[in-house]
């Protein structure tokens, strides 16, 4: 244990967060792009469209890094291997 225990699973967390955040931003921006009216700008997307884009981003976030999250959680809880 000790202080080293605080960093157990840190690499796994990075492996989850980096591709996950890239997927979230990609999904969110894709949603905004698809919902932007022709000839309009991102600011023309209403609150419901923003919420739908955020939901799309969230689904993309967990679709990509979920396997890394399972490994990270097993490392952090000491139930691996």
XYZ file of N, CA, C and O in Angstrom:
324
model
N 0.749 -1.178 0.000
C 0.000 0.000 0.000
C 0.811 1.276 0.000
O 1.685 1.473 -0.823
N 0.463 2.116 0.931
C 1.100 3.409 1.056
C 0.749 4.359 -0.074
O -0.276 4.242 -0.738
N 1.647 5.306 -0.268
C 1.429 6.344 -1.276
C 1.342 5.750 -2.684
O 0.576 6.234 -3.519
N 2.080 4.703 -2.957
C 2.039 4.078 -4.293
C 0.626 3.593 -4.637
O 0.248 3.550 -5.813
N -0.150 3.235 -3.618
C -1.518 2.763 -3.862
C -2.392 3.836 -4.484
O -3.370 3.534 -5.166
N -2.051 5.105 -4.222
C -2.839 6.195 -4.799
C -2.746 6.229 -6.315
O -3.633 6.739 -6.990
N -1.652 5.681 -6.854
C -1.430 5.737 -8.289
C -1.692 4.409 -8.989
O -1.455 4.280 -10.181
N -2.198 3.423 -8.260
C -2.530 2.132 -8.869
C -3.661 2.340 -9.873
O -4.684 2.913 -9.560
N -3.451 1.914 -11.086
C -4.462 2.067 -12.133
C -4.380 3.387 -12.874
O -5.234 3.682 -13.702
N -3.348 4.200 -12.590
C -3.234 5.499 -13.239
C -3.064 5.370 -14.749
O -3.708 6.090 -15.511
N -2.235 4.439 -15.187
C -2.043 4.235 -16.630
C -3.345 3.766 -17.264
O -3.729 4.218 -18.344
N -4.056 2.894 -16.574
C -5.355 2.446 -17.070
C -6.347 3.602 -17.176
O -7.149 3.665 -18.112
N -6.287 4.522 -16.213
C -7.162 5.693 -16.259
C -6.830 6.552 -17.466
O -7.733 7.025 -18.166
N -5.542 6.752 -17.727
C -5.151 7.525 -18.912
C -5.586 6.826 -20.197
O -6.061 7.480 -21.132
N -5.451 5.505 -20.231
C -5.875 4.744 -21.417
C -7.372 4.848 -21.636
O -7.848 4.731 -22.767
N -8.129 5.071 -20.571
C -9.570 5.256 -20.696
C -9.897 6.697 -21.061
O -10.702 6.947 -21.950
N -9.292 7.649 -20.384
C -9.671 9.049 -20.536
C -9.279 9.654 -21.879
O -10.056 10.406 -22.462
N -8.087 9.366 -22.356
C -7.626 10.022 -23.590
C -8.488 9.636 -24.795
O -9.057 10.508 -25.453
N -8.645 8.341 -25.097
C -9.509 8.030 -26.242
C -10.986 8.330 -25.953
O -11.741 8.690 -26.857
N -11.380 8.209 -24.692
C -12.770 8.493 -24.337
C -13.131 9.945 -24.574
O -14.187 10.257 -25.131
N -12.262 10.855 -24.145
C -12.532 12.274 -24.361
C -12.473 12.640 -25.835
O -13.270 13.463 -26.297
N -11.563 12.033 -26.567
C -11.518 12.279 -28.015
C -12.828 11.812 -28.663
O -13.393 12.503 -29.518
N -13.333 10.656 -28.239
C -14.599 10.147 -28.775
C -15.762 11.051 -28.381
O -16.663 11.301 -29.179
N -15.740 11.568 -27.139
C -16.824 12.448 -26.683
C -16.870 13.710 -27.526
O -17.928 14.083 -28.033
N -15.738 14.372 -27.683
C -15.728 15.599 -28.472
C -16.099 15.333 -29.921
O -16.826 16.120 -30.535
N -15.625 14.216 -30.471
C -15.994 13.865 -31.837
C -17.488 13.624 -31.982
O -18.122 14.104 -32.930
N -18.068 12.882 -31.043
C -19.507 12.619 -31.082
C -20.338 13.870 -30.890
O -21.335 14.099 -31.596
N -19.923 14.714 -29.947
C -20.646 15.964 -29.685
C -20.588 16.884 -30.898
O -21.611 17.406 -31.342
N -19.400 17.075 -31.431
C -19.256 17.965 -32.589
C -19.982 17.415 -33.815
O -20.536 18.181 -34.596
N -19.989 16.090 -33.976
C -20.736 15.497 -35.093
C -22.224 15.767 -34.939
O -22.913 16.080 -35.917
N -22.721 15.627 -33.712
C -24.128 15.920 -33.453
C -24.478 17.365 -33.747
O -25.499 17.661 -34.389
N -23.637 18.277 -33.285
C -23.864 19.701 -33.551
C -23.835 19.969 -35.063
O -24.682 20.686 -35.594
N -22.872 19.360 -35.742
C -22.750 19.555 -37.190
C -24.012 19.082 -37.903
O -24.533 19.765 -38.790
N -24.515 17.895 -37.507
C -25.707 17.341 -38.167
C -26.957 18.158 -37.866
O -27.887 18.185 -38.670
N -27.002 18.819 -36.710
C -28.195 19.561 -36.312
C -28.137 21.051 -36.642
O -29.104 21.767 -36.412
N -27.018 21.513 -37.182
C -26.912 22.917 -37.576
C -27.718 23.138 -38.850
O -27.531 22.420 -39.835
N -28.630 24.107 -38.824
C -29.434 24.364 -40.025
C -28.554 24.775 -41.211
O -27.505 25.385 -41.032
N -29.007 24.438 -42.407
C -28.271 24.804 -43.625
C -28.077 26.320 -43.666
O -29.027 27.077 -43.464
N -26.854 26.730 -43.875
C -26.553 28.153 -43.930
C -26.451 28.807 -42.562
O -26.207 29.996 -42.460
N -26.632 28.032 -41.505
C -26.576 28.574 -40.146
C -25.242 28.302 -39.486
O -24.283 27.852 -40.122
N -25.187 28.571 -38.197
C -23.959 28.319 -37.435
C -24.302 27.468 -36.211
O -25.474 27.186 -35.935
N -23.282 27.086 -35.479
C -23.485 26.259 -34.283
C -24.410 26.924 -33.278
O -25.122 26.250 -32.543
N -24.392 28.240 -33.247
C -25.224 28.962 -32.272
C -26.712 28.852 -32.605
O -27.549 29.202 -31.774
N -27.052 28.376 -33.799
C -28.452 28.211 -34.188
C -29.058 26.895 -33.691
O -30.252 26.672 -33.856
N -28.249 26.032 -33.101
C -28.753 24.767 -32.561
C -29.404 25.069 -31.212
O -28.807 25.701 -30.342
N -30.634 24.636 -31.040
C -31.379 24.916 -29.819
C -30.979 24.020 -28.655
O -30.147 23.107 -28.795
N -31.603 24.254 -27.492
C -31.274 23.484 -26.286
C -31.494 21.983 -26.443
O -30.697 21.186 -25.957
N -32.542 21.580 -27.124
C -32.800 20.156 -27.324
C -31.714 19.537 -28.203
O -31.247 18.424 -27.954
N -31.282 20.274 -29.225
C -30.203 19.803 -30.087
C -28.890 19.693 -29.332
O -28.116 18.759 -29.538
N -28.640 20.649 -28.431
C -27.427 20.587 -27.603
C -27.465 19.367 -26.691
O -26.466 18.674 -26.520
N -28.637 19.122 -26.107
C -28.781 17.953 -25.229
C -28.600 16.654 -26.015
O -27.937 15.723 -25.549
N -29.176 16.598 -27.212
C -29.033 15.400 -28.047
C -27.570 15.197 -28.449
O -27.073 14.062 -28.448
N -26.883 16.280 -28.751
C -25.462 16.186 -29.108
C -24.632 15.728 -27.918
O -23.706 14.932 -28.057
N -24.974 16.227 -26.735
C -24.283 15.781 -25.519
C -24.524 14.307 -25.249
O -23.604 13.582 -24.850
N -25.746 13.850 -25.497
C -26.052 12.429 -25.321
C -25.272 11.581 -26.320
O -24.741 10.515 -25.975
N -25.175 12.070 -27.546
C -24.407 11.349 -28.566
C -22.929 11.280 -28.160
O -22.291 10.234 -28.292
N -22.424 12.384 -27.649
C -21.048 12.397 -27.159
C -20.847 11.415 -26.026
O -19.839 10.705 -25.969
N -21.807 11.351 -25.108
C -21.717 10.418 -23.987
C -21.713 8.962 -24.436
O -20.967 8.137 -23.896
N -22.548 8.648 -25.409
C -22.566 7.279 -25.926
C -21.234 6.929 -26.594
O -20.722 5.822 -26.422
N -20.683 7.893 -27.339
C -19.380 7.659 -27.976
C -18.296 7.499 -26.916
O -17.404 6.671 -27.060
N -18.399 8.308 -25.852
C -17.393 8.239 -24.787
C -17.307 6.830 -24.209
O -16.231 6.280 -24.063
N -18.440 6.246 -23.855
C -18.391 4.936 -23.203
C -18.247 3.783 -24.170
O -17.808 2.698 -23.780
N -18.578 3.980 -25.442
C -18.405 2.899 -26.420
C -16.937 2.613 -26.682
O -16.553 1.471 -26.894
N -16.107 3.650 -26.641
C -14.688 3.493 -26.961
C -13.876 2.966 -25.768
O -13.176 1.970 -25.879
N -13.928 3.610 -24.590
C -12.979 3.229 -23.533
C -13.490 2.204 -22.533
O -12.782 1.896 -21.584
N -14.694 1.661 -22.736
C -15.243 0.751 -21.731
C -14.324 -0.427 -21.397
O -14.126 -0.740 -20.220
N -13.715 -1.090 -22.388
C -12.803 -2.195 -22.037
C -11.628 -1.737 -21.171
O -11.221 -2.432 -20.243
N -11.081 -0.551 -21.463
C -9.992 -0.014 -20.638
C -10.470 0.258 -19.220
O -9.738 0.073 -18.254
N -11.717 0.722 -19.082
C -12.261 1.027 -17.757
C -12.400 -0.237 -16.925
O -12.150 -0.218 -15.714
N -12.795 -1.334 -17.545
C -12.914 -2.597 -16.820
C -11.546 -3.041 -16.299
O -11.401 -3.404 -15.124
N -10.527 -2.956 -17.157
C -9.172 -3.332 -16.742
C -8.691 -2.415 -15.630
O -8.151 -2.869 -14.617
N -8.889 -1.102 -15.772
C -8.473 -0.138 -14.768
C -9.131 -0.425 -13.424
O -8.481 -0.428 -12.379
N -10.423 -0.713 -13.433
C -11.147 -0.981 -12.191
C -10.636 -2.252 -11.509
O -10.517 -2.306 -10.287
N -10.328 -3.260 -12.297
C -9.790 -4.487 -11.720
C -8.413 -4.253 -11.103
O -8.102 -4.793 -10.047
N -7.596 -3.433 -11.757
C -6.277 -3.112 -11.202
C -6.432 -2.330 -9.899
O -5.766 -2.622 -8.901
N -7.321 -1.337 -9.893
C -7.489 -0.497 -8.714
C -8.068 -1.252 -7.525
O -7.742 -0.946 -6.381
N -8.922 -2.209 -7.788
C -9.531 -2.956 -6.683
C -8.739 -4.189 -6.291
O -9.061 -4.869 -5.315
N -7.685 -4.493 -7.054
C -6.850 -5.642 -6.728
C -7.497 -6.968 -7.062
O -7.106 -8.001 -6.528
N -8.481 -6.980 -7.977
C -9.152 -8.241 -8.331
C -8.652 -8.803 -9.645
O -9.272 -9.706 -10.193
N -7.546 -8.284 -10.146
C -7.008 -8.800 -11.408
C -6.104 -9.990 -11.131
O -5.585 -10.163 -10.056
N -5.962 -10.802 -12.108
C -5.082 -11.822 -12.192
C -4.746 -12.936 -11.433
O -4.236 -13.840 -11.352
